[in-house]
Amino acid sequence: MTETHQFGRTTLPQEQVSARRSAIRWEIFTIVYTSITIALIALVVGNSQAMRTAWIEDMLSLVPQIAFLTALIFVRRRPDRTHPYGMHRAMGVGHLVAGVALLAVGLNLAVEAVTGLVSGEHPTIGTVVLWGHTVWLGWLMVAVMSVVIIGPVFFYGPAKARLAPILHNKLLYADADMAKADWQTTVASIVGVLGVGAGVWWLDGAAALFISLGIIWDGVRNTKAAVVDLMDQRARTHDSRGPHPLAADIVSYLRSRPWIADAGVRMRDQGQVFHIEAFVVPRRGRVRLDDITRTAEGVADLDWKVQDVVISPVEKLPDEADTGR
Amino acid sequence: MITGASLVLSLTACGLSVPADPDGTLAAVSGGELRAGTSPDGSLVTVDDGRPAGPVVDLVEAFAASVDAEVDWTVASEESLVTRLEAGDLELIAGGITADTPWLDRAGVSRGYRDIEGAGDREIVMLVPLGENAFLSRLEAFLDAEVGR
């Protein structure tokens, strides 16, 4: 076996190594930035349900970031007897944890918002003293929310969105997606607070409900994506929009081998890398071991994500195998 | 940032004053009657023949004067005062209520003010109807100037 063909090897090519290093730096920057914004919002949150919901959403955004960094520690480890498939699924677990956290807290916040609206609670927002002037706290809320949005929407959201496809990382992609959509939360909370200012008290609860529905939707989407991956669904692209094209590439490569008549694959996403079982129907009744070895190495050479390859010569392709047709 | 600024500008352009009272408390009180409630509390609020007196009472009277209102005092227990506030029969409750008050869910609580004579080292707050933000802001602005927080 050459260096390339070690099942589930975890060494990455240079592009992915720099992308991963960049992703780690952005995640640490995001965690620091978010900690500061959480403290800032805490100063102005007051009695506004919309502000409270936005504040909790800010805290929730730390979950995928911490999950990503934690999973990376495990994903680096080489496969051994105890973990023969490697620890790549740690990324899938991280994705699931993030999704469930969002869903649970989102539901909680939605219930709170609806209860507040139904019982007709008018939010009381008074004043604070700033440099000798008595200022309505609502203005401070609007100011803080307008400033806080700059980081996720203009800086780390797009940066992480660029890195996610390079690393084929669904958790990072989900994190980036939520950061870019943060502007909706900001607009909702500003509308809610200004609504209260104008005397339309229910706009605060409505804004809180809107924000929590967004959180629930993020939770549902991510939980679903993480669960189907953990259940070994056919591998999909990093944004889960369609089946991953690599399966078709692998099948055409296999069919191009002189000793293979027909081929099909089962490809599942282990967290960032794929696990491939290739079923091949040989032209002749016998196969040569070095043909199998060379073909496996050839498949692994196709892409950094395709390291765990098993080739099975069969008489007939199974129905569920992807034949690229 | 631009969204926030444009929303703020469009609101002020509409001639709305921010903050506003959903139930119009400040407008009702200005130039009219301020129905206030209080409970006896040491030297802070003394009740003499059904009429309250003391530093807090003086503050409320001065606030009423600043909005051209006459104060109509009710002396009762805190709980019955809060119930009346909720029902809309009172606009203000003042006395020995501190920032730790358990009435947070049923009344709007102002910021706390120390250095009120007779309060000791307590942080005194006043209660207004929930959500009446214009009224509350006017009250706090007045207290800021008078008590000098």
Tab-separated table of C-alpha atoms in Angstrom:
chain	number	residue	atom	x	y	z
A	1	MET	CA	0.000	0.000	0.000
A	2	THR	CA	1.419	3.374	-0.908
A	3	GLU	CA	1.204	6.422	1.256
A	4	THR	CA	-1.941	7.606	-0.499
A	5	HIS	CA	-3.982	4.521	0.208
A	6	GLN	CA	-4.432	4.341	3.932
A	7	PHE	CA	-8.083	3.962	4.879
A	8	GLY	CA	-9.564	7.205	6.150
A	9	ARG	CA	-6.240	9.023	6.178
A	10	THR	CA	-6.588	12.462	7.595
A	11	THR	CA	-3.754	14.417	5.988
A	12	LEU	CA	-5.047	17.213	3.794
A	13	PRO	CA	-3.642	18.833	0.675
A	14	GLN	CA	-2.238	22.363	0.969
A	15	GLU	CA	-5.368	24.225	-0.148
A	16	GLN	CA	-7.443	22.506	2.514
A	17	VAL	CA	-4.750	22.951	5.166
A	18	SER	CA	-4.676	26.725	4.668
A	19	ALA	CA	-8.475	26.822	4.483
A	20	ARG	CA	-8.707	24.953	7.779
A	21	ARG	CA	-6.187	27.260	9.444
A	22	SER	CA	-8.141	30.245	8.142
A	23	ALA	CA	-11.411	28.741	9.377
A	24	ILE	CA	-9.977	28.239	12.872
A	25	ARG	CA	-8.787	31.868	12.959
A	26	TRP	CA	-12.171	33.149	11.820
A	27	GLU	CA	-13.983	30.995	14.399
A	28	ILE	CA	-11.804	32.296	17.218
A	29	PHE	CA	-12.325	35.862	15.996
A	30	THR	CA	-16.081	35.225	15.846
A	31	ILE	CA	-16.167	33.825	19.383
A	32	VAL	CA	-14.317	36.852	20.747
A	33	TYR	CA	-16.483	39.284	18.741
A	34	THR	CA	-19.698	37.549	19.833
A	35	SER	CA	-18.643	37.573	23.499
A	36	ILE	CA	-18.199	41.335	23.267
A	37	THR	CA	-21.536	41.861	21.524
A	38	ILE	CA	-23.297	39.664	24.102
A	39	ALA	CA	-21.911	41.857	26.900
A	40	LEU	CA	-22.873	45.001	24.979
A	41	ILE	CA	-26.446	43.891	24.338
A	42	ALA	CA	-26.747	42.807	27.977
A	43	LEU	CA	-26.307	46.474	28.942
A	44	VAL	CA	-29.279	47.626	26.866
A	45	VAL	CA	-31.586	44.599	26.728
A	46	GLY	CA	-34.108	46.124	29.172
A	47	ASN	CA	-37.659	44.821	29.040
A	48	SER	CA	-37.944	44.346	25.305
A	49	GLN	CA	-38.840	40.767	24.358
A	50	ALA	CA	-37.393	41.331	20.879
A	51	MET	CA	-34.068	42.472	22.334
A	52	ARG	CA	-34.019	39.535	24.717
A	53	THR	CA	-34.639	37.121	21.845
A	54	ALA	CA	-31.910	38.727	19.742
A	55	TRP	CA	-29.549	38.512	22.706
A	56	ILE	CA	-30.225	34.808	23.222
A	57	GLU	CA	-29.823	34.201	19.489
A	58	ASP	CA	-26.413	35.855	19.769
A	59	MET	CA	-25.457	33.467	22.558
A	60	LEU	CA	-26.776	30.513	20.544
A	61	SER	CA	-24.528	31.423	17.636
A	62	LEU	CA	-21.595	30.377	19.815
A	63	VAL	CA	-22.810	26.746	19.765
A	64	PRO	CA	-21.892	25.871	16.143
A	65	GLN	CA	-18.607	27.747	16.530
A	66	ILE	CA	-17.542	25.860	19.647
A	67	ALA	CA	-18.871	22.598	18.163
A	68	PHE	CA	-16.747	23.118	15.049
A	69	LEU	CA	-13.541	23.775	16.990
A	70	THR	CA	-14.175	20.847	19.325
A	71	ALA	CA	-14.942	18.450	16.458
A	72	LEU	CA	-11.719	19.470	14.701
A	73	ILE	CA	-9.706	18.100	17.619
A	74	PHE	CA	-11.234	14.662	17.060
A	75	VAL	CA	-11.282	14.726	13.272
A	76	ARG	CA	-7.506	15.078	13.100
A	77	ARG	CA	-6.918	11.730	14.783
A	78	ARG	CA	-5.795	8.832	12.628
A	79	PRO	CA	-7.943	5.720	12.451
A	80	ASP	CA	-6.890	2.884	14.735
A	81	ARG	CA	-8.331	-0.409	15.938
A	82	THR	CA	-10.700	1.283	18.375
A	83	HIS	CA	-11.919	3.712	15.730
A	84	PRO	CA	-11.314	1.948	12.430
A	85	TYR	CA	-13.318	4.499	10.435
A	86	GLY	CA	-11.516	7.444	12.039
A	87	MET	CA	-13.299	10.125	14.086
A	88	HIS	CA	-14.762	12.103	11.204
A	89	ARG	CA	-18.292	11.607	12.482
A	90	ALA	CA	-17.430	14.022	15.315
A	91	MET	CA	-18.186	16.801	12.836
A	92	GLY	CA	-21.603	15.262	12.167
A	93	VAL	CA	-22.245	15.021	15.895
A	94	GLY	CA	-21.257	18.675	16.287
A	95	HIS	CA	-23.672	19.589	13.506
A	96	LEU	CA	-26.484	17.684	15.247
A	97	VAL	CA	-25.796	19.266	18.638
A	98	ALA	CA	-25.866	22.730	17.090
A	99	GLY	CA	-29.124	22.004	15.261
A	100	VAL	CA	-30.909	20.622	18.313
A	101	ALA	CA	-29.739	23.494	20.522
A	102	LEU	CA	-31.137	26.000	18.022
A	103	LEU	CA	-34.428	24.131	17.728
A	104	ALA	CA	-34.978	23.737	21.482
A	105	VAL	CA	-34.147	27.320	22.387
A	106	GLY	CA	-36.016	28.681	19.361
A	107	LEU	CA	-39.195	26.876	20.413
A	108	ASN	CA	-38.808	28.175	23.948
A	109	LEU	CA	-38.448	31.762	22.758
A	110	ALA	CA	-41.393	31.459	20.362
A	111	VAL	CA	-43.617	30.266	23.207
A	112	GLU	CA	-42.449	33.177	25.375
A	113	ALA	CA	-43.167	35.669	22.605
A	114	VAL	CA	-46.634	34.289	21.922
A	115	THR	CA	-47.515	34.183	25.637
A	116	GLY	CA	-46.459	37.805	26.003
A	117	LEU	CA	-48.536	38.868	22.981
A	118	VAL	CA	-51.619	36.916	24.025
A	119	SER	CA	-51.560	38.244	27.592
A	120	GLY	CA	-51.182	41.771	26.219
A	121	GLU	CA	-48.068	42.726	28.174
A	122	HIS	CA	-46.981	46.247	27.258
A	123	PRO	CA	-43.161	46.468	27.335
A	124	THR	CA	-41.913	49.152	29.732
A	125	ILE	CA	-38.796	50.842	28.368
A	126	GLY	CA	-37.617	53.835	30.382
A	127	THR	CA	-34.559	56.057	30.253
A	128	VAL	CA	-30.904	56.011	31.173
A	129	VAL	CA	-28.550	58.841	31.990
A	130	LEU	CA	-25.710	59.328	29.502
A	131	TRP	CA	-23.212	62.071	30.165
A	132	GLY	CA	-25.721	64.127	32.109
A	133	HIS	CA	-28.564	63.660	29.568
A	134	THR	CA	-31.642	61.560	30.124
A	135	VAL	CA	-31.937	59.372	27.024
A	136	TRP	CA	-34.658	56.844	26.122
A	137	LEU	CA	-33.167	53.354	26.387
A	138	GLY	CA	-34.815	52.388	23.095
A	139	TRP	CA	-32.419	54.648	21.186
A	140	LEU	CA	-29.485	52.842	22.771
A	141	MET	CA	-30.988	49.498	21.799
A	142	VAL	CA	-31.301	50.629	18.173
A	143	ALA	CA	-27.746	51.975	18.198
A	144	VAL	CA	-26.246	48.804	19.660
A	145	MET	CA	-28.122	46.510	17.261
A	146	SER	CA	-27.093	48.632	14.266
A	147	VAL	CA	-23.429	48.431	15.224
A	148	VAL	CA	-23.358	44.782	16.255
A	149	ILE	CA	-24.573	43.613	12.842
A	150	ILE	CA	-21.423	44.768	11.048
A	151	GLY	CA	-19.273	41.771	12.047
A	152	PRO	CA	-21.467	38.884	10.912
A	153	VAL	CA	-22.866	40.425	7.741
A	154	PHE	CA	-19.773	42.108	6.336
A	155	PHE	CA	-16.855	40.206	7.793
A	156	TYR	CA	-16.985	36.757	9.236
A	157	GLY	CA	-20.208	35.542	7.574
A	158	PRO	CA	-18.927	35.847	3.994
A	159	ALA	CA	-15.411	34.737	5.015
A	160	LYS	CA	-16.669	31.471	6.470
A	161	ALA	CA	-19.072	30.984	3.554
A	162	ARG	CA	-16.034	31.048	1.238
A	163	LEU	CA	-14.153	28.480	3.325
A	164	ALA	CA	-17.005	26.005	3.839
A	165	PRO	CA	-17.080	24.510	0.293
A	166	ILE	CA	-13.264	24.194	0.228
A	167	LEU	CA	-13.407	22.078	3.362
A	168	HIS	CA	-16.748	20.444	2.475
A	169	ASN	CA	-17.824	21.321	6.000
A	170	LYS	CA	-21.579	21.494	6.619
A	171	LEU	CA	-21.235	22.842	10.153
A	172	LEU	CA	-19.101	25.743	8.976
A	173	TYR	CA	-21.523	26.381	6.123
A	174	ALA	CA	-24.491	26.439	8.531
A	175	ASP	CA	-22.602	28.817	10.809
A	176	ALA	CA	-21.803	31.153	7.893
A	177	ASP	CA	-25.387	31.022	6.628
A	178	MET	CA	-26.767	32.031	10.024
A	179	ALA	CA	-24.262	34.861	10.351
A	180	LYS	CA	-25.200	36.332	6.990
A	181	ALA	CA	-28.909	36.123	7.845
A	182	ASP	CA	-28.313	37.987	11.125
A	183	TRP	CA	-29.394	41.242	9.472
A	184	GLN	CA	-32.985	40.006	9.632
A	185	THR	CA	-32.747	39.727	13.410
A	186	THR	CA	-31.321	43.225	13.658
A	187	VAL	CA	-34.039	44.782	11.497
A	188	ALA	CA	-36.752	42.914	13.422
A	189	SER	CA	-35.483	44.034	16.813
A	190	ILE	CA	-35.083	47.644	15.647
A	191	VAL	CA	-38.633	47.599	14.270
A	192	GLY	CA	-39.870	46.076	17.535
A	193	VAL	CA	-38.184	48.665	19.736
A	194	LEU	CA	-39.174	51.626	17.577
A	195	GLY	CA	-42.708	50.222	17.486
A	196	VAL	CA	-42.822	50.314	21.267
A	197	GLY	CA	-41.477	53.856	21.070
A	198	ALA	CA	-44.322	54.818	18.750
A	199	GLY	CA	-46.869	53.270	21.120
A	200	VAL	CA	-47.459	50.116	19.053
A	201	TRP	CA	-46.645	47.809	21.955
A	202	TRP	CA	-47.295	44.529	20.175
A	203	LEU	CA	-44.532	45.110	17.593
A	204	ASP	CA	-42.008	44.081	20.242
A	205	GLY	CA	-43.646	40.679	20.757
A	206	ALA	CA	-44.198	40.272	17.018
A	207	ALA	CA	-40.526	40.993	16.332
A	208	ALA	CA	-39.523	38.504	19.041
A	209	LEU	CA	-41.773	35.889	17.441
A	210	PHE	CA	-40.287	36.579	14.001
A	211	ILE	CA	-36.730	36.199	15.313
A	212	SER	CA	-37.549	32.977	17.162
A	213	LEU	CA	-39.203	31.505	14.064
A	214	GLY	CA	-35.934	32.153	12.242
A	215	ILE	CA	-34.051	30.321	14.969
A	216	ILE	CA	-36.480	27.397	14.803
A	217	TRP	CA	-36.092	27.196	11.028
A	218	ASP	CA	-32.280	27.141	11.355
A	219	GLY	CA	-32.633	24.434	14.006
A	220	VAL	CA	-34.911	22.274	11.851
A	221	ARG	CA	-32.729	22.590	8.765
A	222	ASN	CA	-29.511	21.751	10.552
A	223	THR	CA	-30.953	18.933	12.636
A	224	LYS	CA	-32.399	17.362	9.513
A	225	ALA	CA	-29.146	17.656	7.574
A	226	ALA	CA	-27.090	16.263	10.455
A	227	VAL	CA	-29.480	13.368	11.106
A	228	VAL	CA	-29.612	12.202	7.483
A	229	ASP	CA	-25.824	12.307	7.290
A	230	LEU	CA	-25.485	10.323	10.483
A	231	MET	CA	-27.976	7.871	8.975
A	232	ASP	CA	-25.634	7.369	6.014
A	233	GLN	CA	-27.749	9.046	3.386
A	234	ARG	CA	-26.175	9.326	-0.066
A	235	ALA	CA	-23.492	12.021	0.165
A	236	ARG	CA	-24.640	15.529	-0.728
A	237	THR	CA	-22.882	18.851	-1.445
A	238	HIS	CA	-21.815	21.112	1.437
A	239	ASP	CA	-25.024	23.131	1.193
A	240	SER	CA	-27.090	19.918	0.962
A	241	ARG	CA	-28.651	21.095	-2.301
A	242	GLY	CA	-27.985	17.960	-4.360
A	243	PRO	CA	-26.104	14.655	-4.493
A	244	HIS	CA	-22.374	15.125	-4.538
A	245	PRO	CA	-20.953	14.890	-8.079
A	246	LEU	CA	-17.923	12.939	-6.878
A	247	ALA	CA	-19.922	9.691	-6.910
A	248	ALA	CA	-20.513	10.008	-10.649
A	249	ASP	CA	-16.834	10.906	-11.167
A	250	ILE	CA	-15.726	7.808	-9.312
A	251	VAL	CA	-18.042	5.572	-11.335
A	252	SER	CA	-16.752	6.910	-14.664
A	253	TYR	CA	-13.172	6.470	-13.491
A	254	LEU	CA	-13.889	2.873	-12.546
A	255	ARG	CA	-15.587	2.107	-15.862
A	256	SER	CA	-12.539	3.481	-17.639
A	257	ARG	CA	-10.350	0.733	-16.128
A	258	PRO	CA	-9.676	-2.029	-18.707
A	259	TRP	CA	-10.446	-4.865	-16.304
A	260	ILE	CA	-13.810	-3.445	-15.141
A	261	ALA	CA	-16.997	-4.019	-17.140
A	262	ASP	CA	-19.446	-2.108	-14.959
A	263	ALA	CA	-19.349	-0.302	-11.615
A	264	GLY	CA	-21.536	1.254	-8.942
A	265	VAL	CA	-20.770	2.993	-5.658
A	266	ARG	CA	-22.257	3.597	-2.244
A	267	MET	CA	-20.874	6.888	-0.966
A	268	ARG	CA	-21.656	8.290	2.461
A	269	ASP	CA	-20.548	11.508	4.164
A	270	GLN	CA	-18.600	10.831	7.341
A	271	GLY	CA	-18.427	14.430	8.449
A	272	GLN	CA	-16.001	16.031	6.037
A	273	VAL	CA	-14.666	13.082	4.106
A	274	PHE	CA	-16.465	10.345	2.213
A	275	HIS	CA	-16.533	6.627	2.685
A	276	ILE	CA	-16.749	4.785	-0.628
A	277	GLU	CA	-17.744	1.232	-1.324
A	278	ALA	CA	-17.183	0.526	-4.990
A	279	PHE	CA	-18.853	-2.509	-6.518
A	280	VAL	CA	-17.199	-3.634	-9.737
A	281	VAL	CA	-18.181	-6.301	-12.242
A	282	PRO	CA	-14.913	-7.553	-13.777
A	283	ARG	CA	-14.669	-8.424	-17.473
A	284	ARG	CA	-13.152	-11.817	-16.694
A	285	GLY	CA	-13.981	-14.351	-13.984
A	286	ARG	CA	-10.754	-13.722	-12.091
A	287	VAL	CA	-9.298	-10.481	-10.774
A	288	ARG	CA	-5.717	-9.616	-9.942
A	289	LEU	CA	-4.920	-8.218	-6.526
A	290	ASP	CA	-2.587	-5.545	-7.860
A	291	ASP	CA	-5.376	-4.391	-10.234
A	292	ILE	CA	-7.610	-3.861	-7.215
A	293	THR	CA	-4.868	-2.062	-5.268
A	294	ARG	CA	-3.961	0.232	-8.162
A	295	THR	CA	-7.599	1.045	-8.877
A	296	ALA	CA	-8.251	1.868	-5.205
A	297	GLU	CA	-5.246	4.172	-5.205
A	298	GLY	CA	-6.475	5.750	-8.422
A	299	VAL	CA	-9.847	6.514	-6.849
A	300	ALA	CA	-8.180	7.985	-3.744
A	301	ASP	CA	-6.109	10.226	-6.018
A	302	LEU	CA	-9.282	11.762	-7.459
A	303	ASP	CA	-10.032	13.949	-4.457
A	304	TRP	CA	-8.760	14.611	-0.935
A	305	LYS	CA	-12.194	13.726	0.419
A	306	VAL	CA	-12.079	10.243	-1.058
A	307	GLN	CA	-9.599	8.316	1.045
A	308	ASP	CA	-11.583	5.522	2.557
A	309	VAL	CA	-12.132	3.312	-0.501
A	310	VAL	CA	-13.091	-0.350	-0.562
A	311	ILE	CA	-13.351	-2.161	-3.891
A	312	SER	CA	-15.586	-5.219	-4.030
A	313	PRO	CA	-15.640	-7.414	-7.116
A	314	VAL	CA	-19.223	-8.719	-7.559
A	315	GLU	CA	-21.203	-10.767	-10.046
A	316	LYS	CA	-24.074	-8.290	-10.220
A	317	LEU	CA	-24.337	-4.665	-9.058
A	318	PRO	CA	-26.685	-4.121	-6.075
A	319	ASP	CA	-29.839	-2.111	-6.829
A	320	GLU	CA	-29.076	0.676	-4.348
A	321	ALA	CA	-25.617	1.396	-5.773
A	322	ASP	CA	-25.220	4.672	-7.640
A	323	THR	CA	-24.305	3.826	-11.246
A	324	GLY	CA	-24.037	7.421	-12.364
A	325	ARG	CA	-26.844	6.990	-14.854
B	1	MET	CA	-26.679	51.017	10.562
B	2	ILE	CA	-28.304	52.621	7.535
B	3	THR	CA	-31.533	50.728	8.184
B	4	GLY	CA	-31.606	51.910	11.778
B	5	ALA	CA	-30.925	55.498	10.836
B	6	SER	CA	-33.539	55.576	8.081
B	7	LEU	CA	-36.192	54.038	10.319
B	8	VAL	CA	-35.460	56.601	13.021
B	9	LEU	CA	-35.576	59.465	10.532
B	10	SER	CA	-38.847	58.301	8.996
B	11	LEU	CA	-40.452	58.060	12.435
B	12	THR	CA	-39.452	61.573	13.430
B	13	ALA	CA	-40.597	62.821	10.043
B	14	CYS	CA	-44.048	61.348	10.758
B	15	GLY	CA	-44.303	63.753	13.693
B	16	LEU	CA	-44.550	60.890	16.179
B	17	SER	CA	-42.923	61.507	19.507
B	18	VAL	CA	-40.790	58.683	20.717
B	19	PRO	CA	-41.355	57.203	23.204
B	20	ALA	CA	-45.160	57.202	23.261
B	21	ASP	CA	-47.864	55.991	25.672
B	22	PRO	CA	-50.118	53.229	24.322
B	23	ASP	CA	-52.782	54.362	26.798
B	24	GLY	CA	-52.023	58.085	26.663
B	25	THR	CA	-51.172	58.530	30.343
B	26	LEU	CA	-48.927	61.583	29.998
B	27	ALA	CA	-51.432	63.382	27.790
B	28	ALA	CA	-54.285	62.571	30.202
B	29	VAL	CA	-52.330	63.772	33.208
B	30	SER	CA	-50.845	66.946	31.736
B	31	GLY	CA	-52.993	69.893	32.648
B	32	GLY	CA	-55.337	67.586	34.548
B	33	GLU	CA	-55.240	65.275	37.501
B	34	LEU	CA	-52.433	62.934	38.561
B	35	ARG	CA	-53.906	60.109	40.634
B	36	ALA	CA	-51.068	58.914	42.864
B	37	GLY	CA	-50.945	56.240	45.539
B	38	THR	CA	-48.685	55.819	48.535
B	39	SER	CA	-48.246	53.745	51.687
B	40	PRO	CA	-46.841	54.949	55.005
B	41	ASP	CA	-43.094	54.415	55.354
B	42	GLY	CA	-41.160	55.760	58.331
B	43	SER	CA	-39.936	59.287	57.728
B	44	LEU	CA	-40.159	58.890	53.951
B	45	VAL	CA	-43.961	58.951	53.841
B	46	THR	CA	-45.964	60.033	56.879
B	47	VAL	CA	-49.749	60.057	56.809
B	48	ASP	CA	-51.543	62.696	58.830
B	49	ASP	CA	-55.326	62.591	58.889
B	50	GLY	CA	-55.451	60.727	55.582
B	51	ARG	CA	-53.049	63.174	53.901
B	52	PRO	CA	-49.531	61.996	53.050
B	53	ALA	CA	-46.399	64.095	53.602
B	54	GLY	CA	-42.666	63.591	53.306
B	55	PRO	CA	-39.790	63.864	50.811
B	56	VAL	CA	-41.288	61.421	48.306
B	57	VAL	CA	-44.671	63.133	48.468
B	58	ASP	CA	-42.962	66.474	47.824
B	59	LEU	CA	-41.209	65.014	44.768
B	60	VAL	CA	-44.470	63.742	43.315
B	61	GLU	CA	-46.169	67.071	43.914
B	62	ALA	CA	-43.298	68.876	42.206
B	63	PHE	CA	-43.458	66.473	39.248
B	64	ALA	CA	-47.196	67.071	38.923
B	65	ALA	CA	-46.571	70.801	38.950
B	66	SER	CA	-44.078	70.348	36.115
B	67	VAL	CA	-46.807	68.830	33.924
B	68	ASP	CA	-49.489	71.245	35.129
B	69	ALA	CA	-51.352	68.595	37.091
B	70	GLU	CA	-52.993	68.394	40.507
B	71	VAL	CA	-52.257	65.357	42.659
B	72	ASP	CA	-55.123	63.251	43.983
B	73	TRP	CA	-53.620	61.051	46.706
B	74	THR	CA	-54.767	57.567	47.677
B	75	VAL	CA	-53.299	55.978	50.808
B	76	ALA	CA	-53.580	52.189	50.905
B	77	SER	CA	-51.488	49.022	51.078
B	78	GLU	CA	-49.001	48.449	48.254
B	79	GLU	CA	-50.882	45.479	46.902
B	80	SER	CA	-54.215	47.250	46.573
B	81	LEU	CA	-52.425	50.223	45.025
B	82	VAL	CA	-50.804	47.992	42.388
B	83	THR	CA	-54.154	46.383	41.624
B	84	ARG	CA	-55.673	49.831	41.079
B	85	LEU	CA	-52.702	50.845	38.910
B	86	GLU	CA	-53.298	47.797	36.731
B	87	ALA	CA	-57.001	48.601	36.488
B	88	GLY	CA	-56.199	52.124	35.315
B	89	ASP	CA	-57.440	53.892	38.462
B	90	LEU	CA	-54.003	55.234	39.372
B	91	GLU	CA	-51.137	56.677	37.357
B	92	LEU	CA	-48.298	56.619	39.845
B	93	ILE	CA	-47.293	54.806	43.019
B	94	ALA	CA	-44.494	56.238	45.156
B	95	GLY	CA	-43.254	55.502	48.652
B	96	GLY	CA	-40.753	53.145	50.180
B	97	ILE	CA	-40.598	50.919	47.078
B	98	THR	CA	-37.073	49.878	46.198
B	99	ALA	CA	-35.404	48.467	43.108
B	100	ASP	CA	-35.906	44.954	44.542
B	101	THR	CA	-39.658	45.320	44.312
B	102	PRO	CA	-41.597	42.150	43.445
B	103	TRP	CA	-44.132	44.153	41.410
B	104	LEU	CA	-41.917	44.047	38.303
B	105	ASP	CA	-44.395	41.901	36.368
B	106	ARG	CA	-47.441	44.009	37.114
B	107	ALA	CA	-46.146	47.576	36.932
B	108	GLY	CA	-43.559	49.610	35.087
B	109	VAL	CA	-40.660	50.288	37.445
B	110	SER	CA	-38.595	53.449	37.169
B	111	ARG	CA	-34.848	53.618	37.703
B	112	GLY	CA	-33.711	53.730	41.318
B	113	TYR	CA	-32.746	56.961	43.084
B	114	ARG	CA	-30.570	57.136	46.136
B	115	ASP	CA	-30.060	60.220	48.289
B	116	ILE	CA	-33.739	60.832	48.907
B	117	GLU	CA	-34.099	62.189	52.438
B	118	GLY	CA	-35.522	59.698	54.883
B	119	ALA	CA	-34.821	56.725	52.603
B	120	GLY	CA	-31.638	55.742	54.403
B	121	ASP	CA	-29.449	53.938	51.909
B	122	ARG	CA	-32.355	52.471	49.933
B	123	GLU	CA	-32.651	52.921	46.195
B	124	ILE	CA	-36.172	54.307	45.778
B	125	VAL	CA	-38.240	53.618	42.644
B	126	MET	CA	-41.696	54.676	41.500
B	127	LEU	CA	-44.310	52.551	39.781
B	128	VAL	CA	-46.196	53.530	36.627
B	129	PRO	CA	-48.658	51.553	34.479
B	130	LEU	CA	-46.947	48.899	32.331
B	131	GLY	CA	-45.747	50.184	28.974
B	132	GLU	CA	-46.507	53.885	29.501
B	133	ASN	CA	-43.078	54.878	28.289
B	134	ALA	CA	-43.594	58.578	27.575
B	135	PHE	CA	-44.971	59.098	31.081
B	136	LEU	CA	-42.143	57.072	32.619
B	137	SER	CA	-39.475	58.908	30.632
B	138	ARG	CA	-40.913	62.294	31.683
B	139	LEU	CA	-40.935	61.176	35.308
B	140	GLU	CA	-37.344	59.898	35.165
B	141	ALA	CA	-36.111	63.054	33.436
B	142	PHE	CA	-37.730	65.109	36.215
B	143	LEU	CA	-36.267	62.939	38.966
B	144	ASP	CA	-32.833	63.036	37.323
B	145	ALA	CA	-32.889	66.814	37.493
B	146	GLU	CA	-34.346	67.012	41.028
B	147	VAL	CA	-32.534	64.199	42.795
B	148	GLY	CA	-29.488	64.561	40.576
B	149	ARG	CA	-28.654	60.925	39.713
